[in-house]
Short mmCIF file of C-alpha atoms and ligand atoms in Angstrom, two decimals:
data_model
loop_
_atom_site.label_atom_id
_atom_site.label_comp_id
_atom_site.label_asym_id
_atom_site.label_seq_id
_atom_site.Cartn_x
_atom_site.Cartn_y
_atom_site.Cartn_z
CA MET A 319 17.50 150.58 -93.88
CA ASN A 320 18.09 151.98 -90.59
CA LEU A 321 19.28 148.86 -88.22
CA ILE A 322 20.58 148.04 -84.62
CA LEU A 323 23.13 145.52 -83.96
CA LEU A 324 22.51 144.29 -80.17
CA GLY A 325 24.35 141.84 -78.20
CA PRO A 326 26.60 141.46 -75.07
CA PRO A 327 30.22 142.80 -75.45
CA GLY A 328 32.13 140.35 -77.89
CA ALA A 329 28.82 139.00 -79.59
CA GLY A 330 30.53 140.15 -82.94
CA LYS A 331 28.90 143.83 -83.51
CA GLY A 332 31.85 145.65 -84.82
CA THR A 333 32.64 142.51 -87.15
CA GLN A 334 29.51 142.56 -88.43
CA ALA A 335 28.45 146.36 -88.63
CA LYS A 336 32.07 146.55 -90.74
CA ARG A 337 31.00 144.23 -93.06
CA LEU A 338 27.86 146.17 -93.78
CA ALA A 339 29.44 149.58 -93.97
CA GLY A 340 31.15 147.81 -96.79
CA MET A 341 27.93 147.40 -98.57
CA GLY A 342 27.27 151.47 -97.92
CA LEU A 343 25.70 151.30 -94.61
CA PRO A 344 27.56 153.34 -92.13
CA GLN A 345 28.32 152.05 -89.02
CA ILE A 346 27.75 154.32 -85.91
CA SER A 347 29.79 152.97 -83.04
CA THR A 348 29.39 154.74 -79.78
CA GLY A 349 32.52 152.46 -78.62
CA ASP A 350 34.83 153.54 -81.29
CA ILE A 351 33.56 157.12 -81.02
CA LEU A 352 34.47 157.13 -77.13
CA ARG A 353 37.94 155.75 -77.82
CA ALA A 354 38.77 157.95 -80.40
CA ALA A 355 37.79 160.70 -78.00
CA ILE A 356 40.12 159.14 -75.26
CA ARG A 357 42.97 159.05 -77.81
CA GLU A 358 42.69 162.59 -78.72
CA GLY A 359 42.00 163.87 -74.89
CA THR A 360 38.69 165.52 -75.18
CA GLU A 361 36.74 166.61 -72.86
CA LEU A 362 34.37 163.52 -73.63
CA GLY A 363 37.22 161.14 -73.61
CA LYS A 364 38.52 162.40 -70.29
CA LYS A 365 34.89 162.00 -68.57
CA ALA A 366 34.65 158.25 -70.60
CA LYS A 367 37.78 156.80 -70.07
CA PRO A 368 37.41 155.86 -65.97
CA LEU A 369 34.03 154.67 -66.58
CA MET A 370 35.02 152.32 -69.60
CA GLU A 371 37.96 151.11 -68.02
CA ALA A 372 35.84 150.00 -65.01
CA GLY A 373 33.75 148.12 -67.66
CA GLN A 374 30.63 150.66 -66.67
CA LEU A 375 28.46 152.46 -69.10
CA VAL A 376 28.94 156.26 -70.00
CA PRO A 377 26.22 158.42 -68.92
CA ASP A 378 23.17 158.42 -71.44
CA ASP A 379 23.35 162.33 -71.66
CA LEU A 380 27.08 161.86 -73.28
CA VAL A 381 26.51 159.53 -75.63
CA VAL A 382 22.95 160.28 -76.90
CA GLY A 383 24.18 163.96 -77.93
CA ILE A 384 27.05 162.13 -79.89
CA VAL A 385 24.61 159.87 -81.85
CA GLU A 386 21.95 162.74 -82.65
CA HIS A 387 24.75 164.39 -84.11
CA ARG A 388 26.12 161.62 -86.19
CA LEU A 389 22.55 160.80 -87.47
CA ARG A 390 22.20 164.14 -88.90
CA ALA A 391 24.99 163.74 -91.24
CA PRO A 392 24.20 163.33 -94.74
CA ASP A 393 25.43 159.77 -95.27
CA CYS A 394 23.11 158.41 -92.72
CA SER A 395 19.91 159.66 -94.94
CA ARG A 396 19.58 156.18 -96.65
CA GLY A 397 20.34 154.26 -93.79
CA PHE A 398 22.91 153.28 -90.92
CA VAL A 399 24.03 150.52 -88.92
CA LEU A 400 24.05 151.35 -85.01
CA ASP A 401 26.73 149.27 -83.01
CA GLY A 402 26.80 149.41 -79.46
CA PHE A 403 23.77 151.95 -79.11
CA PRO A 404 21.24 152.08 -77.51
CA ARG A 405 22.44 150.49 -74.50
CA THR A 406 19.58 151.49 -72.12
CA ILE A 407 15.99 152.02 -72.30
CA PRO A 408 16.39 156.15 -71.92
CA GLN A 409 18.90 155.79 -75.07
CA ALA A 410 16.29 154.01 -77.22
CA ASP A 411 13.72 156.45 -75.99
CA ALA A 412 15.78 159.24 -77.21
CA LEU A 413 16.83 157.36 -80.48
CA SER A 414 13.11 157.00 -81.19
CA VAL A 415 12.45 160.56 -80.89
CA ALA A 416 15.51 161.96 -82.82
CA LEU A 417 14.53 159.44 -85.64
CA ALA A 418 10.96 160.93 -85.80
CA SER A 419 11.92 164.50 -85.83
CA SER A 420 13.53 163.61 -89.26
CA GLY A 421 10.58 161.33 -90.21
CA ARG A 422 12.78 158.18 -89.59
CA LYS A 423 12.14 154.76 -87.57
CA ILE A 424 14.59 151.77 -86.60
CA ASP A 425 13.50 149.23 -89.48
CA ARG A 426 15.21 146.26 -87.77
CA VAL A 427 16.85 145.21 -84.54
CA ILE A 428 19.12 142.31 -84.95
CA SER A 429 20.25 140.50 -81.47
CA LEU A 430 23.30 138.78 -81.88
CA GLU A 431 22.84 135.40 -79.66
CA VAL A 432 26.17 134.27 -77.61
CA PRO A 433 26.44 132.76 -74.22
CA ASP A 434 28.95 134.13 -71.74
CA GLN A 435 31.51 131.75 -71.49
CA GLU A 436 32.26 132.27 -75.52
CA ILE A 437 32.49 136.06 -74.68
CA VAL A 438 35.25 135.46 -72.28
CA ASP A 439 37.33 133.36 -74.76
CA ARG A 440 36.53 135.95 -77.57
CA MET A 441 37.88 138.91 -75.47
CA ALA A 442 40.84 137.04 -74.42
CA GLY A 443 41.82 136.30 -78.16
CA ARG A 444 40.67 139.95 -79.77
CA ARG A 445 43.30 141.91 -81.26
CA SER A 446 42.19 145.66 -82.49
CA CYS A 447 43.79 148.35 -84.76
CA PRO A 448 43.60 151.82 -82.89
CA SER A 449 43.84 153.50 -86.04
CA ASP A 450 41.15 152.28 -88.37
CA GLY A 451 39.19 150.27 -85.94
CA SER A 452 39.62 146.65 -87.77
CA VAL A 453 39.26 143.73 -85.78
CA PHE A 454 40.65 140.61 -85.26
CA HIS A 455 41.36 137.05 -83.21
CA VAL A 456 44.37 135.66 -82.73
CA LEU A 457 42.56 132.15 -83.35
CA GLN A 458 39.58 132.55 -85.14
CA SER A 459 40.54 135.58 -87.52
CA PRO A 460 43.88 136.23 -87.41
CA PRO A 461 45.49 139.17 -89.21
CA LYS A 462 47.83 138.16 -92.16
CA LYS A 463 51.09 139.30 -90.75
CA GLU A 464 50.96 138.87 -86.56
CA GLY A 465 50.29 142.03 -84.81
CA VAL A 466 49.65 144.12 -87.74
CA CYS A 467 46.46 145.62 -89.36
CA ASP A 468 45.81 143.81 -92.42
CA VAL A 469 44.25 147.20 -93.76
CA CYS A 470 46.77 149.96 -92.57
CA GLY A 471 49.88 148.26 -91.23
CA THR A 472 49.08 149.62 -87.85
CA PRO A 473 50.35 147.45 -84.95
CA LEU A 474 47.34 145.76 -83.08
CA ILE A 475 46.54 145.93 -79.39
CA GLN A 476 44.57 144.39 -76.73
CA ARG A 477 41.58 146.74 -75.43
CA SER A 478 42.32 147.84 -71.88
CA ASP A 479 38.40 146.61 -71.10
CA ASP A 480 39.07 143.21 -72.52
CA GLU A 481 40.67 141.93 -69.24
CA PRO A 482 38.48 139.28 -67.86
CA GLN A 483 37.55 141.06 -64.41
CA THR A 484 36.36 143.94 -66.76
CA VAL A 485 34.78 141.80 -69.40
CA GLN A 486 32.46 140.31 -66.50
CA LYS A 487 31.63 143.73 -65.24
CA ARG A 488 30.57 144.64 -68.69
CA LEU A 489 28.45 141.45 -68.73
CA THR A 490 26.56 142.22 -65.69
CA ALA A 491 25.99 145.95 -67.27
CA TYR A 492 24.81 144.53 -70.41
CA GLY A 493 22.50 142.07 -68.46
CA GLN A 494 21.06 144.77 -65.91
CA GLN A 495 21.17 147.64 -68.56
CA THR A 496 21.05 146.64 -71.97
CA ALA A 497 19.43 143.20 -72.25
CA PRO A 498 16.02 144.44 -71.21
CA LEU A 499 16.08 146.40 -74.73
CA LYS A 500 15.13 142.80 -76.33
CA GLU A 501 11.82 143.11 -75.15
CA TYR A 502 11.33 146.82 -75.68
CA TYR A 503 11.91 145.99 -79.29
CA GLU A 504 9.87 142.70 -79.21
CA LYS A 505 6.96 144.62 -78.35
CA GLU A 506 7.83 146.98 -81.60
CA GLY A 507 7.80 143.88 -83.43
CA ILE A 508 11.28 144.64 -85.01
CA LEU A 509 13.62 142.35 -82.87
CA TYR A 510 15.32 139.55 -84.93
CA ARG A 511 17.70 136.88 -83.38
CA VAL A 512 20.71 135.91 -84.93
CA ASN A 513 23.32 132.82 -83.73
CA GLY A 514 26.06 134.69 -83.16
CA LEU A 515 28.01 131.11 -82.42
CA ALA A 516 27.82 130.49 -86.26
CA SER A 517 30.97 131.58 -88.41
CA THR A 518 31.24 135.34 -88.98
CA ASP A 519 30.21 134.71 -92.84
CA GLN A 520 27.25 132.66 -91.59
CA VAL A 521 26.24 135.39 -89.33
CA PHE A 522 26.72 137.81 -91.90
CA ALA A 523 24.72 135.74 -94.55
CA ASP A 524 21.86 135.49 -91.86
CA ILE A 525 21.61 139.19 -91.39
CA LEU A 526 21.30 139.82 -94.81
CA LYS A 527 18.49 137.41 -95.12
CA LEU A 528 16.97 139.69 -92.44
CA ILE A 529 17.43 142.95 -94.39
CA GLY A 530 16.43 141.75 -97.57
CA PRO A 531 17.93 142.66 -101.28
P1 AP5 B 1018 31.68 148.99 -77.27
O1 AP5 B 1018 33.20 149.20 -77.98
O2 AP5 B 1018 30.66 149.09 -77.73
O3 AP5 B 1018 32.10 147.52 -76.61
P2 AP5 B 1018 31.20 146.22 -76.57
O4 AP5 B 1018 29.79 146.47 -76.91
O5 AP5 B 1018 31.36 145.69 -75.35
O6 AP5 B 1018 31.21 145.63 -77.73
P3 AP5 B 1018 32.83 144.77 -78.30
O7 AP5 B 1018 33.57 146.04 -79.23
O8 AP5 B 1018 33.74 144.39 -77.12
O9 AP5 B 1018 32.28 143.65 -79.21
P4 AP5 B 1018 31.53 143.37 -80.44
O10 AP5 B 1018 30.48 143.08 -80.23
O11 AP5 B 1018 31.75 144.65 -81.34
O12 AP5 B 1018 32.48 142.15 -80.95
P5 AP5 B 1018 33.68 142.10 -81.95
O13 AP5 B 1018 33.06 142.22 -83.57
O14 AP5 B 1018 34.88 142.83 -81.67
O15 AP5 B 1018 31.71 149.59 -75.95
C1 AP5 B 1018 33.10 149.50 -75.07
C2 AP5 B 1018 32.61 150.46 -73.72
O16 AP5 B 1018 32.13 152.00 -74.25
C3 AP5 B 1018 31.36 150.24 -72.89
O17 AP5 B 1018 31.64 149.26 -71.82
C4 AP5 B 1018 31.10 151.53 -72.10
O18 AP5 B 1018 31.75 151.72 -71.52
C5 AP5 B 1018 31.17 152.66 -73.63
N1 AP5 B 1018 29.93 152.77 -74.48
C6 AP5 B 1018 29.86 152.40 -75.59
N2 AP5 B 1018 28.74 152.70 -76.20
C7 AP5 B 1018 28.07 152.99 -75.16
C8 AP5 B 1018 26.56 153.39 -74.94
N3 AP5 B 1018 25.56 153.69 -75.72
N4 AP5 B 1018 26.06 153.95 -73.39
C9 AP5 B 1018 26.81 153.86 -72.58
N5 AP5 B 1018 28.23 153.58 -72.39
C10 AP5 B 1018 28.98 153.43 -73.88
O19 AP5 B 1018 34.05 140.77 -81.61
C11 AP5 B 1018 34.61 140.12 -80.55
C12 AP5 B 1018 35.82 139.12 -80.88
O20 AP5 B 1018 35.17 137.86 -81.58
C13 AP5 B 1018 36.70 139.88 -82.27
O21 AP5 B 1018 38.13 139.21 -81.78
C14 AP5 B 1018 36.30 138.93 -83.58
O22 AP5 B 1018 37.34 138.45 -84.17
C15 AP5 B 1018 35.34 137.62 -82.50
N6 AP5 B 1018 34.59 137.13 -83.36
C16 AP5 B 1018 33.25 137.91 -83.86
N7 AP5 B 1018 32.50 136.98 -84.60
C17 AP5 B 1018 32.74 136.14 -84.13
C18 AP5 B 1018 31.91 134.72 -84.80
N8 AP5 B 1018 30.99 134.72 -85.28
N9 AP5 B 1018 33.00 133.56 -84.43
C19 AP5 B 1018 34.42 133.81 -83.79
N10 AP5 B 1018 34.59 134.71 -83.55
C20 AP5 B 1018 34.04 136.16 -83.51
#
């Protein structure tokens, strides 16, 4: 099963992708890959940092190259879940070409539907593990010990792009550049909408229903 999780910032893509990864579908998160590049101080990280901090998208050619490379890894041969990619129509076109070259295609695109006001609240309460990418929320899904990752014990951080002003810019970028992908995949007959306001367990159950046994 080759899946895309689509949705605005904070819709729960990372939360659900991690649960799917636990079932053996590797998670490919361009946001996590870019944040790792920033931490490591690579050329990619240096180019991405100011754009991400400003709530803008990183240029297509940079992210497409990353994803094409990742999709060639052996663990993706039996399926994968894309989290945060594609985010523009050129990215979606490039993905389709890359997959076709190895006889693959996207099977389902799951759109997590969440209104803007809920997004702002979620971002304010999100805490992330800089080491393993685990995601928590101070009210909805707090870590067992305050401020510390349940999985690896690393102190949790608040992402620099989760400030309300930057969240607003990310929502604008989503509306202008990413939301048109819903129509793109609807035309292909592979778009499925899920109520992202439901509990994380319910959202996961709804996704499982859509991807089958
Ligand atoms: P990226 O890291 O992909 O951020 P995003 O898409 O904005 O999404 P988020 O990670 O903020 O949210 P999410 O949907 O994963 O929600 P989460 O599960 O964490 O990208 C960051 C930046 O990198 C971009 O702005 C851009 O600059 C760049 N970039 C990345 N990919 C790119 C690309 N392809 N092209 C160009 N640039 C790119 O959940 C959020 C919070 O809500 C958490 O606290 C969680 O606990 C809580 N929560 C989750 N589900 C629920 C629920 N059902 N109910 C209640 N709370 C919930």
